[in-house]
CSV table of C-alpha atoms and ligand atoms in Angstrom, one decimal:
chain,number,residue,atom,x,y,z
R,26,UNK,CA,-4.7,-23.4,-16.2
R,27,UNK,CA,-3.7,-23.7,-20.1
R,28,UNK,CA,-0.6,-21.8,-19.1
R,29,UNK,CA,0.6,-25.2,-17.2
R,30,UNK,CA,0.6,-27.0,-20.8
R,31,UNK,CA,4.2,-25.9,-22.7
R,32,UNK,CA,2.5,-26.3,-26.1
R,33,UNK,CA,-0.6,-24.0,-25.2
R,34,UNK,CA,2.7,-22.1,-24.1
R,35,UNK,CA,4.7,-22.1,-27.4
R,36,UNK,CA,1.6,-21.5,-29.2
R,37,UNK,CA,0.9,-18.2,-26.7
R,38,UNK,CA,3.8,-16.9,-27.4
R,39,UNK,CA,4.6,-13.3,-28.8
R,40,UNK,CA,6.9,-13.0,-31.7
R,41,UNK,CA,8.8,-10.3,-33.0
R,42,UNK,CA,9.1,-9.2,-36.8
R,43,UNK,CA,11.4,-6.3,-37.3
R,44,UNK,CA,12.0,-7.2,-41.6
R,45,UNK,CA,10.9,-3.4,-42.1
R,46,UNK,CA,13.8,-1.8,-40.4
R,47,UNK,CA,16.5,-3.9,-42.9
R,48,UNK,CA,17.9,-2.1,-45.6
R,49,UNK,CA,16.3,-5.2,-47.7
R,50,UNK,CA,12.8,-3.7,-47.4
R,51,UNK,CA,13.4,-0.1,-46.4
R,52,UNK,CA,16.8,0.6,-48.4
R,53,UNK,CA,20.1,1.8,-47.3
R,54,UNK,CA,20.1,5.0,-46.5
R,55,UNK,CA,17.2,4.3,-43.7
R,56,UNK,CA,17.8,0.8,-42.9
R,57,UNK,CA,19.7,-1.3,-40.6
R,58,UNK,CA,22.1,-4.1,-42.0
R,59,UNK,CA,23.4,-7.1,-40.6
R,60,UNK,CA,27.4,-5.1,-40.6
R,61,UNK,CA,24.8,-2.5,-37.5
R,62,UNK,CA,24.2,-5.7,-35.4
R,63,UNK,CA,27.7,-7.0,-35.5
R,64,UNK,CA,29.5,-3.7,-34.8
R,65,UNK,CA,26.8,-3.5,-32.0
R,66,UNK,CA,27.9,-6.4,-30.5
R,67,UNK,CA,29.9,-4.9,-28.0
R,68,UNK,CA,27.4,-2.4,-26.2
R,69,UNK,CA,24.8,-5.6,-27.0
R,70,UNK,CA,26.6,-7.8,-24.9
R,71,UNK,CA,27.2,-5.3,-21.9
R,72,UNK,CA,23.4,-4.1,-21.7
R,73,UNK,CA,22.3,-7.6,-21.6
R,74,UNK,CA,25.3,-8.1,-18.6
R,75,UNK,CA,24.2,-5.4,-16.7
R,76,UNK,CA,20.8,-6.1,-16.8
R,77,UNK,CA,21.3,-9.8,-16.0
R,78,UNK,CA,23.8,-8.7,-13.7
R,79,UNK,CA,21.4,-6.3,-11.4
R,80,UNK,CA,18.3,-8.4,-11.5
R,81,UNK,CA,16.2,-8.2,-8.4
R,82,UNK,CA,18.9,-5.5,-6.7
R,83,UNK,CA,18.6,-1.6,-6.5
R,84,UNK,CA,15.8,-0.2,-8.5
R,85,UNK,CA,15.0,-4.2,-10.7
R,86,UNK,CA,13.5,-5.7,-8.3
R,87,UNK,CA,10.6,-5.8,-10.4
R,88,UNK,CA,12.9,-8.7,-12.2
R,89,UNK,CA,11.2,-10.8,-9.9
R,90,UNK,CA,7.7,-9.8,-9.1
R,91,UNK,CA,6.6,-12.9,-11.5
R,92,UNK,CA,8.0,-15.4,-9.0
R,93,UNK,CA,8.7,-14.0,-5.1
R,94,UNK,CA,4.8,-12.9,-4.9
R,95,UNK,CA,3.2,-16.1,-3.8
R,96,UNK,CA,1.9,-15.2,-0.5
R,97,UNK,CA,1.0,-11.7,-1.7
R,98,UNK,CA,-1.0,-13.2,-5.1
R,99,UNK,CA,-3.4,-15.5,-2.6
R,100,UNK,CA,-4.2,-12.3,-0.2
R,101,UNK,CA,-4.8,-10.2,-3.2
R,102,UNK,CA,-6.9,-13.3,-4.5
R,103,UNK,CA,-8.8,-13.4,-1.3
R,104,UNK,CA,-9.3,-9.7,-0.5
R,105,UNK,CA,-10.6,-9.4,-4.4
R,106,UNK,CA,-13.8,-12.4,-3.8
R,107,UNK,CA,-14.6,-10.1,-0.3
R,108,UNK,CA,-14.9,-7.3,-2.8
R,109,UNK,CA,-16.5,-8.7,-4.9
R,110,UNK,CA,-19.3,-9.8,-2.4
R,111,UNK,CA,-19.5,-6.4,-0.8
R,112,UNK,CA,-19.2,-3.9,-3.7
R,113,UNK,CA,-20.4,-3.0,-6.8
R,114,UNK,CA,-17.8,-0.6,-7.5
R,115,UNK,CA,-13.9,-0.8,-6.4
R,116,UNK,CA,-11.9,3.2,-7.2
R,117,UNK,CA,-8.4,3.1,-8.0
R,118,UNK,CA,-7.2,6.3,-6.9
R,119,UNK,CA,-3.3,6.9,-8.3
R,120,UNK,CA,-1.0,8.9,-10.8
R,121,UNK,CA,0.9,7.8,-13.5
R,122,UNK,CA,2.3,4.3,-13.1
R,123,UNK,CA,-0.4,3.8,-10.2
R,124,UNK,CA,-3.0,4.1,-12.9
R,125,UNK,CA,-1.4,3.4,-16.6
R,126,UNK,CA,-1.3,-0.1,-15.2
R,127,UNK,CA,-4.6,-0.9,-14.1
R,128,UNK,CA,-5.9,1.2,-17.2
R,129,UNK,CA,-4.4,-0.6,-19.3
R,130,UNK,CA,-4.9,-4.4,-17.9
R,131,UNK,CA,-8.5,-3.6,-17.4
R,132,UNK,CA,-8.8,-2.9,-20.8
R,133,UNK,CA,-6.8,-5.7,-22.4
R,134,UNK,CA,-8.5,-8.3,-20.2
R,135,UNK,CA,-12.1,-6.6,-19.5
R,136,UNK,CA,-15.0,-6.9,-21.4
R,137,UNK,CA,-14.8,-3.4,-23.8
R,138,UNK,CA,-17.6,-2.6,-21.9
R,139,UNK,CA,-17.1,-3.7,-18.4
R,140,UNK,CA,-18.8,-0.8,-16.1
R,141,UNK,CA,-21.9,-0.9,-18.8
R,142,UNK,CA,-22.7,-4.0,-18.4
R,143,UNK,CA,-25.8,-5.4,-16.6
R,144,UNK,CA,-24.3,-6.8,-13.3
R,145,UNK,CA,-25.6,-9.9,-13.9
R,146,UNK,CA,-23.1,-10.4,-16.8
R,147,UNK,CA,-20.6,-8.5,-15.4
R,148,UNK,CA,-20.3,-10.6,-12.4
R,149,UNK,CA,-17.3,-8.5,-11.0
R,150,UNK,CA,-17.5,-5.0,-9.7
R,151,UNK,CA,-16.8,-2.1,-12.1
R,152,UNK,CA,-13.6,-0.3,-12.3
R,153,UNK,CA,-12.6,3.1,-12.2
R,154,UNK,CA,-9.5,4.6,-12.2
R,155,UNK,CA,-9.3,8.2,-11.3
R,156,UNK,CA,-6.0,9.6,-12.1
R,157,UNK,CA,-6.1,13.3,-12.1
R,158,UNK,CA,-7.4,16.3,-10.3
R,159,UNK,CA,-10.2,18.1,-12.3
R,160,UNK,CA,-12.5,18.7,-9.6
R,161,UNK,CA,-15.2,17.6,-12.7
R,162,UNK,CA,-14.0,14.5,-12.7
R,163,UNK,CA,-14.2,14.3,-9.0
R,164,UNK,CA,-17.7,15.2,-9.1
R,165,UNK,CA,-18.7,13.1,-12.0
R,166,UNK,CA,-17.7,10.0,-10.3
R,167,UNK,CA,-19.7,11.0,-7.2
R,168,UNK,CA,-22.2,11.4,-9.3
R,169,UNK,CA,-22.0,7.8,-10.4
R,170,UNK,CA,-21.0,5.8,-7.9
R,171,UNK,CA,-22.7,4.6,-4.4
R,172,UNK,CA,-20.7,5.4,-1.7
R,173,UNK,CA,-21.9,2.7,0.0
R,174,UNK,CA,-21.5,-0.1,-2.6
R,175,UNK,CA,-17.9,1.0,-3.1
R,176,UNK,CA,-14.2,0.2,-2.2
R,177,UNK,CA,-11.4,2.6,-2.7
R,178,UNK,CA,-8.4,1.7,-3.0
R,179,UNK,CA,-5.0,4.7,-2.8
R,180,UNK,CA,-2.3,3.8,-4.4
R,181,UNK,CA,0.8,5.9,-4.7
R,182,UNK,CA,4.6,4.1,-4.6
R,183,UNK,CA,5.7,7.8,-2.4
R,184,UNK,CA,3.4,8.4,0.1
R,185,UNK,CA,2.8,11.9,-0.8
R,186,UNK,CA,2.1,12.7,-4.3
R,187,UNK,CA,-0.3,15.9,-4.0
R,188,UNK,CA,-2.9,14.3,-6.9
R,189,UNK,CA,-3.4,10.7,-4.4
R,190,UNK,CA,-3.8,12.2,-1.6
R,191,UNK,CA,-5.8,15.2,-2.5
R,192,UNK,CA,-8.1,12.3,-4.0
R,193,UNK,CA,-7.4,10.1,0.0
R,194,UNK,CA,-8.5,12.8,1.8
R,195,UNK,CA,-11.7,14.2,-0.6
R,196,UNK,CA,-13.0,10.4,-0.3
R,197,UNK,CA,-12.2,9.8,3.4
R,198,UNK,CA,-14.1,13.0,4.5
R,199,UNK,CA,-17.0,11.8,2.5
R,200,UNK,CA,-16.4,8.4,3.2
R,201,UNK,CA,-16.5,9.6,7.4
R,202,UNK,CA,-19.0,11.5,7.1
R,203,UNK,CA,-21.5,8.8,5.4
R,204,UNK,CA,-20.1,6.3,7.3
R,205,UNK,CA,-18.6,6.6,10.3
R,206,UNK,CA,-16.8,3.7,11.6
R,207,UNK,CA,-17.3,1.7,9.0
R,208,UNK,CA,-15.5,4.2,6.3
R,209,UNK,CA,-12.0,2.5,6.8
R,210,UNK,CA,-13.4,-1.0,5.4
R,211,UNK,CA,-14.1,1.3,2.0
R,212,UNK,CA,-11.1,2.3,2.1
R,213,UNK,CA,-7.2,-0.1,0.8
R,214,UNK,CA,-4.2,1.6,0.5
R,215,UNK,CA,-1.0,0.6,-1.7
R,216,UNK,CA,2.2,1.9,-0.7
R,217,UNK,CA,5.9,1.3,0.6
R,218,UNK,CA,6.0,-0.3,4.2
R,219,UNK,CA,8.4,2.3,5.2
R,220,UNK,CA,8.6,5.5,3.7
R,221,UNK,CA,5.9,8.4,3.0
R,222,UNK,CA,3.1,9.7,4.0
R,223,UNK,CA,0.7,7.3,3.5
R,224,UNK,CA,1.6,3.9,5.6
R,225,UNK,CA,1.5,6.2,8.5
R,226,UNK,CA,-2.2,7.1,7.7
R,227,UNK,CA,-3.3,3.7,6.8
R,228,UNK,CA,-1.6,2.3,10.1
R,229,UNK,CA,-3.6,5.2,12.1
R,230,UNK,CA,-7.3,4.9,10.8
R,231,UNK,CA,-6.2,0.7,10.3
R,232,UNK,CA,-6.8,0.4,6.3
R,233,UNK,CA,-6.0,-2.8,5.2
R,234,UNK,CA,-2.6,-2.6,2.9
R,235,UNK,CA,-0.9,-4.1,0.4
R,236,UNK,CA,3.0,-3.0,0.0
R,237,UNK,CA,4.6,-1.5,-3.5
R,238,UNK,CA,8.3,-3.0,-2.3
R,239,UNK,CA,11.3,-0.6,-2.0
R,240,UNK,CA,13.3,-2.1,-5.6
R,241,UNK,CA,9.8,-1.1,-7.3
R,242,UNK,CA,9.5,2.0,-9.6
R,243,UNK,CA,6.1,3.5,-10.5
R,244,UNK,CA,6.0,2.3,-13.7
R,245,UNK,CA,7.3,-0.3,-13.0
R,246,UNK,CA,4.6,-2.0,-10.9
R,247,UNK,CA,1.8,-3.0,-12.5
R,248,UNK,CA,3.0,-6.6,-11.6
R,249,UNK,CA,2.9,-6.3,-7.8
R,250,UNK,CA,-0.1,-5.1,-5.5
R,251,UNK,CA,-0.7,-1.8,-7.6
R,252,UNK,CA,-1.7,-3.7,-10.7
R,253,UNK,CA,-3.5,-7.2,-9.4
R,254,UNK,CA,-5.3,-6.2,-7.2
R,255,UNK,CA,-7.6,-4.3,-9.7
R,256,UNK,CA,-6.6,-6.7,-12.2
R,257,UNK,CA,-8.2,-9.1,-9.5
R,258,UNK,CA,-11.2,-7.6,-8.6
R,259,UNK,CA,-12.7,-7.7,-12.3
R,260,UNK,CA,-11.9,-11.6,-12.4
R,261,UNK,CA,-8.6,-11.4,-14.0
R,262,UNK,CA,-6.6,-14.5,-13.8
R,263,UNK,CA,-3.4,-12.5,-12.0
R,264,UNK,CA,-1.7,-16.0,-12.0
R,265,UNK,CA,-1.3,-16.3,-15.3
R,266,UNK,CA,-0.8,-12.7,-16.3
R,267,UNK,CA,2.3,-14.0,-13.5
R,268,UNK,CA,3.2,-16.6,-15.2
R,269,UNK,CA,2.8,-15.3,-18.5
R,270,UNK,CA,5.7,-12.4,-17.7
R,271,UNK,CA,7.7,-15.1,-16.1
R,272,UNK,CA,7.5,-16.8,-19.7
R,273,UNK,CA,8.6,-14.0,-20.9
R,274,UNK,CA,11.8,-13.4,-18.6
R,275,UNK,CA,13.0,-17.2,-19.7
R,276,UNK,CA,12.8,-16.0,-22.9
R,277,UNK,CA,14.6,-13.1,-22.3
R,278,UNK,CA,17.3,-14.9,-20.5
R,279,UNK,CA,18.7,-16.1,-23.8
R,280,UNK,CA,22.5,-13.7,-24.8
R,281,UNK,CA,21.8,-14.4,-28.5
R,282,UNK,CA,20.4,-11.0,-29.4
R,283,UNK,CA,18.6,-12.9,-32.3
R,284,UNK,CA,16.3,-15.2,-30.0
R,285,UNK,CA,15.9,-12.4,-27.4
R,286,UNK,CA,13.1,-10.2,-27.9
R,287,UNK,CA,13.7,-7.5,-25.8
R,288,UNK,CA,17.3,-7.1,-26.4
R,289,UNK,CA,16.2,-6.7,-30.0
R,290,UNK,CA,13.9,-4.6,-29.5
R,291,UNK,CA,15.9,-2.4,-27.4
R,292,UNK,CA,19.1,-2.4,-30.0
R,293,UNK,CA,16.5,-1.8,-32.8
R,294,UNK,CA,15.4,1.8,-31.4
R,295,UNK,CA,18.8,2.5,-30.1
R,296,UNK,CA,20.4,2.2,-33.7
R,297,UNK,CA,17.3,3.7,-34.7
R,298,UNK,CA,17.8,7.1,-32.1
R,299,UNK,CA,20.9,6.9,-33.0
R,300,UNK,CA,19.8,7.7,-37.3
R,301,UNK,CA,17.6,10.7,-36.0
R,302,UNK,CA,14.7,8.3,-35.2
R,303,UNK,CA,13.0,10.4,-31.9
R,304,UNK,CA,9.9,9.4,-31.9
R,305,UNK,CA,8.6,5.9,-30.9
R,306,UNK,CA,5.3,5.2,-32.1
R,307,UNK,CA,3.2,2.7,-30.4
R,308,UNK,CA,0.0,1.2,-32.6
R,309,UNK,CA,-2.2,-1.7,-31.6
R,310,UNK,CA,-4.9,-2.8,-33.9
R,311,UNK,CA,-7.1,-3.7,-30.7
R,312,UNK,CA,-9.5,-1.5,-29.1
R,313,UNK,CA,-7.9,-3.9,-26.3
R,314,UNK,CA,-4.7,-2.3,-26.5
R,315,UNK,CA,-5.2,0.9,-26.6
R,316,UNK,CA,-4.4,1.8,-23.0
R,317,UNK,CA,-1.2,-0.5,-23.1
R,318,UNK,CA,0.0,2.2,-26.1
R,319,UNK,CA,-0.6,4.6,-23.1
R,320,UNK,CA,0.9,2.4,-20.4
R,321,UNK,CA,4.4,2.3,-22.8
R,322,UNK,CA,4.8,5.7,-23.5
R,323,UNK,CA,4.9,6.7,-19.9
R,324,UNK,CA,7.4,3.5,-19.2
R,325,UNK,CA,9.3,4.9,-22.4
R,326,UNK,CA,9.5,8.4,-21.8
R,327,UNK,CA,9.9,8.3,-17.9
R,328,UNK,CA,12.7,5.8,-18.2
R,329,UNK,CA,14.6,7.1,-21.1
R,330,UNK,CA,14.3,10.6,-21.4
R,331,UNK,CA,17.5,11.7,-19.6
R,332,UNK,CA,19.8,14.6,-19.5
R,333,UNK,CA,23.0,13.1,-17.8
R,334,UNK,CA,24.4,9.7,-18.6
R,335,UNK,CA,25.7,7.6,-15.8
R,336,UNK,CA,29.1,9.5,-15.6
R,337,UNK,CA,27.0,12.7,-15.5
R,338,UNK,CA,27.8,14.1,-18.9
R,339,UNK,CA,25.0,16.0,-20.2
R,340,UNK,CA,23.1,13.7,-22.9
R,341,UNK,CA,19.6,15.2,-23.5
R,342,UNK,CA,18.6,11.3,-24.9
R,343,UNK,CA,15.4,9.6,-25.1
R,344,UNK,CA,12.5,9.1,-27.7
R,345,UNK,CA,9.2,10.6,-27.0
R,346,UNK,CA,7.0,8.2,-27.3
R,347,UNK,CA,3.5,8.3,-29.4
R,348,UNK,CA,0.3,6.8,-28.7
R,349,UNK,CA,-1.5,5.7,-31.9
R,350,UNK,CA,-4.3,2.9,-32.6
R,351,UNK,CA,-5.0,1.1,-35.4
R,352,UNK,CA,-7.4,1.4,-37.4
R,353,UNK,CA,-8.3,4.8,-36.5
R,354,UNK,CA,-5.1,6.2,-36.5
R,355,UNK,CA,-4.6,5.1,-40.5
R,356,UNK,CA,-7.6,8.5,-41.1
R,357,UNK,CA,-5.2,10.6,-38.9
R,358,UNK,CA,-1.7,9.9,-37.7
R,359,UNK,CA,-0.7,8.2,-40.5
R,360,UNK,CA,-0.2,10.6,-43.6
R,361,UNK,CA,2.4,12.1,-41.8
R,362,UNK,CA,4.6,9.3,-40.9
R,363,UNK,CA,4.0,7.7,-44.4
R,364,UNK,CA,5.0,11.7,-45.9
R,365,UNK,CA,7.0,13.1,-42.9
R,366,UNK,CA,9.9,13.6,-41.6
R,367,UNK,CA,11.8,10.6,-41.5
R,368,UNK,CA,12.0,11.0,-37.6
R,369,UNK,CA,9.8,8.1,-36.2
R,370,UNK,CA,10.0,4.7,-35.6
R,371,UNK,CA,6.9,3.0,-35.3
R,372,UNK,CA,5.7,-0.1,-33.6
R,373,UNK,CA,3.0,-2.6,-34.1
R,374,UNK,CA,0.9,-4.3,-32.8
R,375,UNK,CA,-1.0,-7.0,-34.7
R,376,UNK,CA,-3.5,-9.8,-33.0
R,377,UNK,CA,-3.9,-12.9,-34.8
R,378,UNK,CA,-6.8,-14.2,-33.4
R,379,UNK,CA,-9.1,-11.6,-31.4
R,380,UNK,CA,-11.7,-13.2,-29.3
R,381,UNK,CA,-14.7,-12.6,-31.5
R,382,UNK,CA,-15.9,-12.5,-35.1
R,383,UNK,CA,-18.5,-10.5,-36.3
R,384,UNK,CA,-19.6,-10.8,-40.0
R,385,UNK,CA,-19.6,-7.6,-42.2
R,386,UNK,CA,-23.5,-8.6,-44.0
R,387,UNK,CA,-24.7,-8.1,-46.8
R,388,UNK,CA,-26.1,-5.7,-48.9
R,389,UNK,CA,-26.1,-3.2,-52.1
R,390,UNK,CA,-25.6,-5.8,-54.1
R,391,UNK,CA,-25.2,-3.4,-57.2
R,392,UNK,CA,-22.9,-1.2,-55.8
R,393,UNK,CA,-19.5,-3.3,-56.3
R,394,UNK,CA,-17.8,-0.9,-54.2
R,395,UNK,CA,-19.3,-1.2,-51.6
R,396,UNK,CA,-20.3,-4.7,-52.0
R,397,UNK,CA,-16.7,-6.0,-52.1
R,398,UNK,CA,-16.5,-6.2,-47.9
R,399,UNK,CA,-20.0,-8.3,-48.1
R,400,UNK,CA,-18.6,-11.9,-46.9
R,401,UNK,CA,-15.9,-11.0,-45.2
R,402,UNK,CA,-16.1,-10.8,-41.6
R,403,UNK,CA,-14.7,-7.5,-39.5
R,404,UNK,CA,-11.6,-9.4,-38.4
R,405,UNK,CA,-10.0,-10.0,-41.8
R,406,UNK,CA,-10.9,-6.2,-42.2
R,407,UNK,CA,-8.6,-5.3,-39.2
R,408,UNK,CA,-6.0,-7.6,-40.3
R,409,UNK,CA,-5.4,-6.5,-44.2
R,410,UNK,CA,-5.5,-3.2,-42.7
R,411,UNK,CA,-2.3,-3.8,-40.5
R,412,UNK,CA,-1.1,-5.4,-43.1
R,413,UNK,CA,-1.5,-2.4,-45.3
R,414,UNK,CA,-0.2,0.3,-43.3
R,415,UNK,CA,2.7,-2.1,-43.1
R,416,UNK,CA,2.7,-2.1,-46.4
R,417,UNK,CA,3.1,1.6,-46.7
R,418,UNK,CA,5.3,2.0,-44.4
R,419,UNK,CA,7.4,0.4,-45.7
R,420,UNK,CA,7.1,1.2,-49.4
R,421,UNK,CA,8.3,5.2,-47.8
R,422,UNK,CA,11.2,3.0,-46.5
R,423,UNK,CA,10.2,4.3,-42.7
R,424,UNK,CA,10.8,2.2,-39.8
R,425,UNK,CA,8.8,0.2,-38.6
R,426,UNK,CA,8.6,-3.8,-36.7
R,427,UNK,CA,5.6,-5.6,-36.1
R,428,UNK,CA,5.2,-7.5,-32.0
R,429,UNK,CA,1.9,-10.6,-33.2
R,430,UNK,CA,0.4,-11.4,-30.2
R,431,UNK,CA,-1.3,-14.7,-30.7
R,432,UNK,CA,-4.4,-13.7,-29.1
R,433,UNK,CA,-5.3,-11.4,-26.1
R,434,UNK,CA,-5.3,-12.9,-23.0
R,435,UNK,CA,-3.6,-13.0,-19.2
R,436,UNK,CA,-0.8,-14.9,-20.6
R,437,UNK,CA,0.3,-12.4,-23.6
R,438,UNK,CA,-0.6,-9.7,-21.8
R,439,UNK,CA,1.9,-10.6,-18.8
R,440,UNK,CA,4.3,-11.3,-21.2
R,441,UNK,CA,3.9,-8.1,-23.6
R,442,UNK,CA,4.7,-6.2,-20.4
R,443,UNK,CA,7.7,-8.2,-19.2
R,444,UNK,CA,8.8,-7.6,-22.9
R,445,UNK,CA,8.7,-3.9,-22.8
R,446,UNK,CA,10.2,-3.5,-19.0
R,447,UNK,CA,13.2,-5.3,-20.3
R,448,UNK,CA,13.4,-3.7,-23.9
R,449,UNK,CA,13.2,-0.4,-21.4
R,450,UNK,CA,16.0,-1.7,-19.0
R,451,UNK,CA,18.4,-3.0,-22.4
R,452,UNK,CA,18.1,0.2,-23.5
R,453,UNK,CA,18.9,2.1,-21.0
R,454,UNK,CA,22.0,0.3,-20.8
R,455,UNK,CA,22.6,1.2,-24.2
R,456,UNK,CA,21.9,4.5,-23.2
R,457,UNK,CA,24.6,4.5,-20.5
R,458,UNK,CA,21.9,6.6,-18.2
R,459,UNK,CA,19.4,5.5,-15.0
R,460,UNK,CA,16.6,4.4,-16.1
R,461,UNK,CA,14.8,4.2,-13.0
R,462,UNK,CA,14.9,7.3,-12.2
R,463,UNK,CA,12.2,10.9,-12.7
R,464,UNK,CA,14.3,13.6,-11.5
R,465,UNK,CA,11.8,15.4,-14.3
R,466,UNK,CA,9.2,14.3,-12.7
R,467,UNK,CA,10.1,14.6,-9.0
R,468,UNK,CA,10.8,18.6,-10.3
R,469,UNK,CA,7.2,19.2,-11.2
R,470,UNK,CA,6.1,17.5,-7.5
R,471,UNK,CA,8.4,19.5,-5.4
R,472,UNK,CA,7.2,22.9,-7.2
R,473,UNK,CA,3.5,22.2,-6.7
R,474,UNK,CA,4.6,21.1,-3.2
R,475,UNK,CA,6.0,24.7,-2.7
R,476,UNK,CA,2.9,26.4,-4.1
R,477,UNK,CA,0.7,25.0,-1.8
R,478,UNK,CA,3.3,26.1,1.1
R,479,UNK,CA,4.7,22.7,2.0
R,480,UNK,CA,6.7,22.6,5.0
R,481,UNK,CA,10.2,21.6,3.0
R,482,UNK,CA,9.8,23.7,0.0
R,483,UNK,CA,11.0,27.6,1.2
R,484,UNK,CA,13.4,27.3,-0.9
R,485,UNK,CA,11.6,26.1,-4.2
R,486,UNK,CA,9.2,28.8,-3.6
R,487,UNK,CA,11.9,31.4,-3.2
R,488,UNK,CA,12.8,30.1,-6.5
R,489,UNK,CA,10.0,29.8,-8.4
R,490,UNK,CA,8.9,33.6,-7.1
R,491,UNK,CA,12.2,34.5,-8.4
R,492,UNK,CA,11.8,33.7,-11.5
R,493,UNK,CA,11.2,36.0,-14.2
R,494,UNK,CA,7.2,37.8,-14.3
R,495,UNK,CA,5.3,36.4,-17.3
R,496,UNK,CA,5.3,40.1,-19.7
R,497,UNK,CA,1.5,41.2,-20.8
R,498,UNK,CA,3.1,42.0,-23.7
R,499,UNK,CA,3.2,38.5,-24.8
R,500,UNK,CA,-0.4,38.1,-24.1
R,501,UNK,CA,-2.9,38.7,-26.7
B,26,PA5,O1,7.6,6.1,-12.5
B,26,PA5,C1,7.5,6.7,-11.8
B,26,PA5,O2,7.6,6.5,-10.6
B,26,PA5,C2,6.6,8.2,-11.3
B,26,PA5,O3,5.8,8.2,-12.5
B,26,PA5,C3,5.1,7.7,-10.3
B,26,PA5,O4,4.6,6.3,-11.1
B,26,PA5,C4,4.1,9.3,-10.0
B,26,PA5,O5,4.7,10.0,-10.5
B,26,PA5,C5,3.6,8.5,-9.0
B,26,PA5,O6,4.0,8.4,-7.5
B,26,PA5,P1,3.4,7.6,-6.5
B,26,PA5,O7,2.7,6.0,-6.7
B,26,PA5,O8,4.8,8.2,-5.8
B,26,PA5,O9,2.2,8.0,-6.3
């Protein structure tokens, strides 16, 4: 309950260092100046006011998740406790926003080899997040879990997504054939209360159900039951995570951009886009944050990649989000980031205190080129490598900035998620687009329905049948 202590909260507050976005560090040709900030004041104020005015309404219901879930959180914690007692495995069936958040938070806040730990050390069920319909993956899952000891959580906001519903059909069939009447005790549904097919099915089957609030879109849903239930099942303190989100929210209620990291990072990315930086690289220096970069890619790409603005004009905006991992990708991608086209902004995420310290052992006394490593820690090495990348990018005049986490814990992860969600909302407002829809994703979903002959999609099927046929001369 450290998060109830104001001094601890202050110590655990994320920082945003954007020195290396500025002309003073990367030169006038690539960098920003204070003049750019003053020229953007109207845009920044409008974006701030838009987000403030629309909090909790329409598709911005997610802004209230840190505050309005007291009863649900208690229900989730109680459910997680009973799952821990009865089951060895918890399997999430979902895709996109229904899977990326649970994966990211699990990787961030649990032991990095959680599923491989012996039960005595793991203490909580194993977690699997199944976000694909690759038949080999489904078969592999079924090879490693004992269905009698497994609880499934089918998660879909629309209650209609083909991938998730096909997984549900397969698993429910297996559960019924193996467990008969007890099948429904092994399945929890997380979905919309009033729309879609899953809620109807859940009622018919008598499944325990959690709801995804109406104003919470898939990619903004990690802090509702979509993410909170799997997190609680693996022992994560979800109250601390929500407190972290509320802490960041409070910081970002400041209209002064120099004190509001979400507004500032939104402006940095917006100004970068104006200068042709159409690629946003997210590069955490921690394996625990590897899938936060994945989650960010969906949030940023699906929210900001839009063809029309709010007035219906064709704009084709958005940055291509790219995930990278420090230091691993220093040995692959950083060559491109430093010497390739000037089309990227690189966000580094650093961690001040890693949760463990590993010393580099003494040895190779007669080989100074190896021996220089001795007496240091891996902690020092990863930190030095992050600073070295920052230096390398900056001296090559590449826009980069750093988000620093004092440590990785539920409070800082709550802050990080909320920071990115607010940043996305601010940036979408600056771009004057609808941040919260996803017609491109729905286009793909509809085409799949049509190909599978779903009722109501006959017109799409007709259009697909009439599309130009592929020519074998272009297949070699
Ligand atoms: O952000 C979104 O809305 C999407 O990416 C969805 O999360 C994804 O398509 C899955 O949708 P659903 O939760 O309806 O199954």
